[in-house]
């Protein structure tokens, strides 16, 4: 059975594997890992903002009733 890695573990594994690859493939592996990491951070921040905005919206709905 294949083990699913968390995003941070997958990014770390990609960076760790990069030095064992030929230069062009290593560069590509690092680029993909960097983009995955940045995308995951942006998504996490967006979800946090959504939760905050939903809570604020509920407060405002309670005030306006």
Short mmCIF file of C-alpha atoms in Angstrom, two decimals:
data_model
loop_
_atom_site.label_atom_id
_atom_site.label_comp_id
_atom_site.label_asym_id
_atom_site.label_seq_id
_atom_site.Cartn_x
_atom_site.Cartn_y
_atom_site.Cartn_z
CA UNK A 1 0.00 0.00 0.00
CA UNK A 2 1.29 3.48 -0.89
CA UNK A 3 1.77 5.91 1.98
CA UNK A 4 0.35 9.41 1.48
CA UNK A 5 2.71 12.16 2.60
CA UNK A 6 1.67 15.49 4.03
CA UNK A 7 2.48 18.41 1.74
CA UNK A 8 5.40 19.62 3.89
CA UNK A 9 6.85 16.07 3.96
CA UNK A 10 6.42 15.74 0.20
CA UNK A 11 8.18 19.07 -0.38
CA UNK A 12 11.02 18.04 1.94
CA UNK A 13 11.34 14.68 0.17
CA UNK A 14 11.50 16.39 -3.22
CA UNK A 15 14.29 18.70 -2.05
CA UNK A 16 16.13 15.74 -0.53
CA UNK A 17 15.84 13.77 -3.78
CA UNK A 18 16.95 16.63 -6.03
CA UNK A 19 20.73 16.22 -5.45
CA UNK A 20 20.53 12.61 -6.64
CA UNK A 21 19.05 13.64 -10.01
CA UNK A 22 20.75 14.93 -13.13
CA UNK A 23 21.04 18.76 -13.07
CA UNK A 24 18.05 19.55 -15.32
CA UNK A 25 15.77 17.14 -13.48
CA UNK A 26 17.03 18.38 -10.10
CA UNK A 27 16.22 21.96 -11.08
CA UNK A 28 12.73 20.88 -12.20
CA UNK A 29 12.19 18.91 -8.96
CA UNK A 30 13.17 21.93 -6.85
CA UNK A 31 10.90 24.21 -8.91
CA UNK A 32 7.92 21.88 -8.56
CA UNK A 33 8.56 21.53 -4.82
CA UNK A 34 8.80 25.30 -4.41
CA UNK A 35 5.57 25.90 -6.33
CA UNK A 36 3.76 23.21 -4.36
CA UNK A 37 4.94 24.74 -1.09
CA UNK A 38 3.91 28.29 -2.10
CA UNK A 39 0.53 27.10 -3.40
CA UNK A 40 -0.16 25.15 -0.22
CA UNK A 41 0.72 28.16 1.95
CA UNK A 42 -1.51 30.45 -0.13
CA UNK A 43 -4.38 27.97 0.06
CA UNK A 44 -3.98 27.59 3.83
CA UNK A 45 -3.98 31.37 4.31
CA UNK A 46 -7.04 31.71 2.08
CA UNK A 47 -8.92 29.10 4.10
CA UNK A 48 -7.97 30.85 7.35
CA UNK A 49 -9.27 34.14 5.96
CA UNK A 50 -12.50 32.44 4.91
CA UNK A 51 -13.06 31.10 8.41
CA UNK A 52 -12.42 34.54 9.90
CA UNK A 53 -14.77 36.23 7.43
CA UNK A 54 -17.49 33.65 8.08
CA UNK A 55 -17.23 34.30 11.83
CA UNK A 56 -17.37 38.06 11.30
CA UNK A 57 -20.37 37.62 9.00
CA UNK A 58 -22.19 35.60 11.67
CA UNK A 59 -21.53 38.35 14.22
CA UNK A 60 -22.85 41.00 11.85
CA UNK A 61 -25.94 38.94 11.11
CA UNK A 62 -26.60 38.64 14.83
CA UNK A 63 -26.25 42.41 15.30
CA UNK A 64 -28.56 43.22 12.41
CA UNK A 65 -31.42 40.94 13.48
#
